[in-house]
Amino acid sequence: QKEVEQNSGPLSVPEGAIASLNCTYSDRGSQSFFWYRQYSGKSPELIMSIYSNGDKEDGRFTAQLNKASQYVSLLIRDSQPSDSATYLCAVNANNFNKFYFGSGTKLNVKP
Amino acid sequence: ETGVTQTPRHLVMGMTNKKSLKCEQHLGHNAMYWYKQSAKKPLELMFVYSLEERVENNSVPSRFSPECPNSSHLFLHLHTLQPEDSALYLCASSLEPWQAIDGYTFGSGTRLTVV
């Protein structure tokens, strides 16, 4: 079992729609959760972090964390073509011993 | 300069060449990492350094040789590479090894092509 799992996609949504990206993790004691955006050929860029159960909103982005179910999600409202990228989920495992990246979900926002 | 800087941005090398990738961070972080990202594959952790000491080496071939002279600089020395080593090589840093309250900060990467 992988430490962090994501659907590779591609996830296609029309412009203006809500894009929903999901991630599950295996270490129940994980403490910190992150979403990175990576444009093709570029390096990952941190866009959201979340540490407590519930929702965290930042502009058009909302991160959701459910530790009981061991999943974290990213919602992108009013999706734009410029949001087209691969989104990486990252998890700081129990006792901060490890930091794991998922394989990423490719998002295509169609004009 | 701020953040994490990697040079060169692009590198083409023959299989018999020797080259080095450089990474420099100006964030006051104590941990630095090398990741490899091949086309359509997830990030692969190669090396982890904490205050100039290597703390993890993930079964990387010896043709990749890391060097960390101080907590701000990290090198990846390359020699006798294979075409399958062509990839995006990313340097990252964090305040402490594995601890990433603010996440890892990545450099812009070096796109390596082995011919």
Coordinates of C-alpha atoms in Angstrom, one line a residue:
Chain A
Q1 CA 0.0 0.0 0.0
K2 CA 1.3 3.4 -0.9
E3 CA 1.6 6.0 1.8
V4 CA -0.2 8.6 -0.2
E5 CA -2.6 7.7 -3.0
Q6 CA -4.2 9.9 -5.7
N7 CA -6.1 9.2 -8.8
S8 CA -3.8 10.0 -11.7
G9 CA -6.6 11.4 -13.8
P10 CA -6.8 13.3 -16.0
L11 CA -9.7 15.1 -14.4
S12 CA -11.5 17.2 -16.9
V13 CA -13.8 20.0 -15.9
P14 CA -15.4 22.9 -17.8
E15 CA -14.3 26.4 -17.0
G16 CA -16.3 27.9 -14.1
A17 CA -17.0 24.5 -12.6
I18 CA -15.8 23.1 -9.2
A19 CA -12.8 20.7 -9.5
S20 CA -12.5 18.2 -6.7
L21 CA -9.2 16.4 -6.1
N22 CA -8.9 13.6 -3.5
C23 CA -6.1 12.0 -1.6
T24 CA -5.9 9.2 0.9
Y25 CA -3.0 8.4 3.2
S26 CA -2.1 5.3 5.2
D27 CA -0.4 6.6 8.4
R28 CA -3.2 7.4 10.8
G29 CA -0.9 9.5 12.9
S30 CA -0.1 11.9 10.1
Q31 CA 0.0 15.5 11.3
S32 CA 0.3 17.9 8.3
F33 CA -1.1 17.9 4.9
F34 CA -0.3 19.9 1.8
W35 CA -1.4 20.5 -1.7
Y36 CA 1.2 21.4 -4.4
R37 CA 0.5 22.6 -7.9
Q38 CA 2.9 21.6 -10.6
Y39 CA 2.7 23.0 -14.1
S40 CA 4.2 20.8 -16.9
G41 CA 8.0 21.0 -16.8
K42 CA 8.0 23.2 -13.7
S43 CA 8.7 22.6 -10.0
P44 CA 5.9 22.0 -7.4
E45 CA 4.5 25.1 -5.8
L46 CA 2.8 24.9 -2.4
I47 CA -0.8 26.2 -2.6
M48 CA -2.5 24.9 0.6
S49 CA -1.7 23.4 3.9
I50 CA -4.1 22.0 6.5
Y51 CA -3.5 20.6 9.9
S52 CA -7.0 20.2 11.6
N53 CA -10.1 18.3 10.6
G54 CA -12.5 20.4 8.6
D55 CA -12.3 22.9 5.9
K56 CA -9.7 25.6 5.2
E57 CA -10.4 28.2 2.6
D58 CA -8.0 30.4 0.6
G59 CA -9.5 32.3 -2.3
R60 CA -10.9 29.8 -4.8
F61 CA -9.2 26.9 -3.0
T62 CA -10.6 24.9 -0.1
A63 CA -8.8 22.1 1.5
Q64 CA -10.8 19.5 3.5
L65 CA -9.3 17.1 6.0
N66 CA -11.0 14.1 7.6
K67 CA -8.4 12.3 9.8
A68 CA -10.9 9.6 10.8
S69 CA -11.3 8.5 7.2
Q70 CA -7.7 9.4 6.3
Y71 CA -8.4 11.5 3.4
V72 CA -7.7 15.1 2.3
S73 CA -9.3 16.9 -0.6
L74 CA -8.8 20.1 -2.6
L75 CA -11.7 21.9 -4.1
I76 CA -11.1 24.6 -6.7
R77 CA -14.1 26.8 -7.3
D78 CA -14.7 28.7 -10.5
S79 CA -12.0 26.7 -12.3
Q80 CA -9.9 28.5 -14.8
P81 CA -7.8 27.2 -17.7
S82 CA -4.8 28.4 -15.8
D83 CA -5.6 25.9 -13.1
S84 CA -4.7 23.1 -15.5
A85 CA -1.8 21.4 -13.9
T86 CA -0.9 18.3 -11.8
Y87 CA -1.8 18.6 -8.2
L88 CA 0.3 16.7 -5.7
C89 CA -0.9 15.7 -2.2
A90 CA 1.8 15.5 0.4
V91 CA 1.6 14.2 4.0
N92 CA 3.9 14.7 6.9
A93 CA 3.7 11.3 8.7
N94 CA 3.5 10.5 12.4
N95 CA 6.2 12.2 14.5
F96 CA 7.3 14.1 11.5
N97 CA 9.5 11.1 10.5
K98 CA 8.6 11.1 6.9
F99 CA 7.2 13.3 4.2
Y100 CA 5.4 11.6 1.4
F101 CA 4.2 12.8 -2.0
G102 CA 1.4 11.3 -3.9
S103 CA 1.8 10.7 -7.6
G104 CA -0.4 13.6 -8.5
T105 CA -3.7 14.2 -10.3
K106 CA -3.7 15.9 -13.6
L107 CA -6.4 18.5 -13.9
N108 CA -7.6 19.9 -17.3
V109 CA -9.9 22.9 -17.2
K110 CA -11.5 23.3 -20.6
P111 CA -12.5 26.8 -21.8
Chain B
E1 CA 18.1 36.2 -3.8
T2 CA 15.5 34.4 -1.8
G3 CA 14.1 30.9 -1.9
V4 CA 15.8 27.9 -3.5
T5 CA 17.9 28.4 -6.6
Q6 CA 19.0 25.6 -8.9
T7 CA 21.5 25.7 -11.7
P8 CA 21.7 25.0 -14.5
R9 CA 18.1 25.0 -15.6
H10 CA 18.8 22.7 -18.5
L11 CA 21.6 20.3 -19.1
V12 CA 22.4 18.0 -22.0
M13 CA 25.3 15.5 -21.3
G14 CA 26.8 12.5 -22.9
M15 CA 27.1 9.2 -21.1
T16 CA 30.8 9.7 -20.5
N17 CA 30.6 13.2 -19.2
K18 CA 30.9 14.5 -15.7
K19 CA 28.7 17.3 -14.6
S20 CA 27.3 18.8 -11.4
L21 CA 23.9 20.2 -10.4
K22 CA 23.9 23.0 -7.8
C23 CA 21.3 24.0 -5.3
E24 CA 21.4 27.0 -3.0
Q25 CA 18.8 28.0 -0.4
H26 CA 18.5 31.3 1.4
L27 CA 15.7 30.4 3.8
G28 CA 17.8 29.4 6.8
H29 CA 16.6 25.8 6.5
N30 CA 18.6 23.0 7.9
A31 CA 17.5 20.2 5.6
M32 CA 17.9 19.8 1.9
Y33 CA 16.7 17.1 -0.5
W34 CA 17.3 15.9 -4.0
Y35 CA 14.3 14.5 -5.9
K36 CA 14.1 12.9 -9.3
Q37 CA 10.9 13.2 -11.4
S38 CA 10.8 11.2 -14.6
A39 CA 8.1 11.8 -17.2
K40 CA 4.7 10.9 -16.0
K41 CA 6.1 9.4 -12.8
P42 CA 5.9 10.6 -9.1
L43 CA 8.6 12.3 -7.3
E44 CA 11.4 9.9 -6.2
L45 CA 13.4 10.9 -3.1
M46 CA 17.1 10.4 -3.8
F47 CA 19.0 12.0 -0.9
V48 CA 18.3 13.9 2.4
Y49 CA 20.8 16.1 4.1
S50 CA 20.5 17.6 7.6
L51 CA 23.1 20.2 8.5
E52 CA 25.5 18.9 6.0
E53 CA 25.1 15.3 7.1
R54 CA 23.5 12.7 4.8
V55 CA 20.6 11.2 6.7
E56 CA 19.0 9.2 3.9
N57 CA 20.1 7.6 0.7
N58 CA 17.3 5.8 -1.2
S59 CA 19.3 3.1 -3.0
V60 CA 20.5 5.5 -5.6
P61 CA 23.1 4.3 -8.2
S62 CA 26.6 5.4 -7.4
R63 CA 26.8 7.4 -10.6
F64 CA 24.9 10.0 -8.6
S65 CA 27.1 11.5 -5.9
P66 CA 25.7 14.2 -3.5
E67 CA 27.7 16.8 -1.7
C68 CA 26.6 19.2 1.0
P69 CA 29.5 21.5 2.0
N70 CA 27.2 23.6 4.3
S71 CA 23.6 23.9 5.2
S72 CA 22.9 26.4 2.3
H73 CA 24.4 24.5 -0.6
L74 CA 23.8 21.1 -2.1
F75 CA 25.4 19.5 -5.2
L76 CA 24.6 16.4 -7.2
H77 CA 27.6 15.2 -9.1
L78 CA 26.9 13.1 -12.2
H79 CA 29.1 10.7 -14.1
T80 CA 28.6 7.9 -16.6
L81 CA 24.9 8.4 -16.7
Q82 CA 22.4 6.4 -18.7
P83 CA 19.7 7.7 -21.0
E84 CA 17.1 6.5 -18.4
D85 CA 18.5 9.1 -16.0
S86 CA 17.0 11.8 -18.1
A87 CA 14.5 13.6 -15.9
L88 CA 13.7 16.7 -13.9
Y89 CA 15.9 16.9 -10.9
L90 CA 14.5 19.0 -8.1
C91 CA 16.1 20.3 -5.0
A92 CA 14.0 21.1 -2.0
S93 CA 14.6 22.4 1.6
S94 CA 12.7 22.4 4.9
L95 CA 13.3 23.9 8.3
E96 CA 14.2 20.5 9.8
P97 CA 14.5 17.0 8.2
W98 CA 11.0 15.7 7.4
Q99 CA 9.4 18.5 9.4
A100 CA 7.5 20.7 7.1
I101 CA 5.1 22.9 9.0
D102 CA 5.2 25.2 6.0
G103 CA 5.8 22.5 3.5
Y104 CA 8.9 21.9 1.4
T105 CA 10.2 24.7 -0.8
F106 CA 11.3 23.5 -4.2
G107 CA 13.9 25.0 -6.6
S108 CA 13.0 25.5 -10.2
G109 CA 14.6 22.2 -11.2
T110 CA 17.2 21.1 -13.7
R111 CA 16.0 19.4 -16.8
L112 CA 18.6 16.8 -17.6
T113 CA 18.9 15.0 -20.9
V114 CA 21.4 12.2 -21.3
V115 CA 22.4 11.4 -24.9

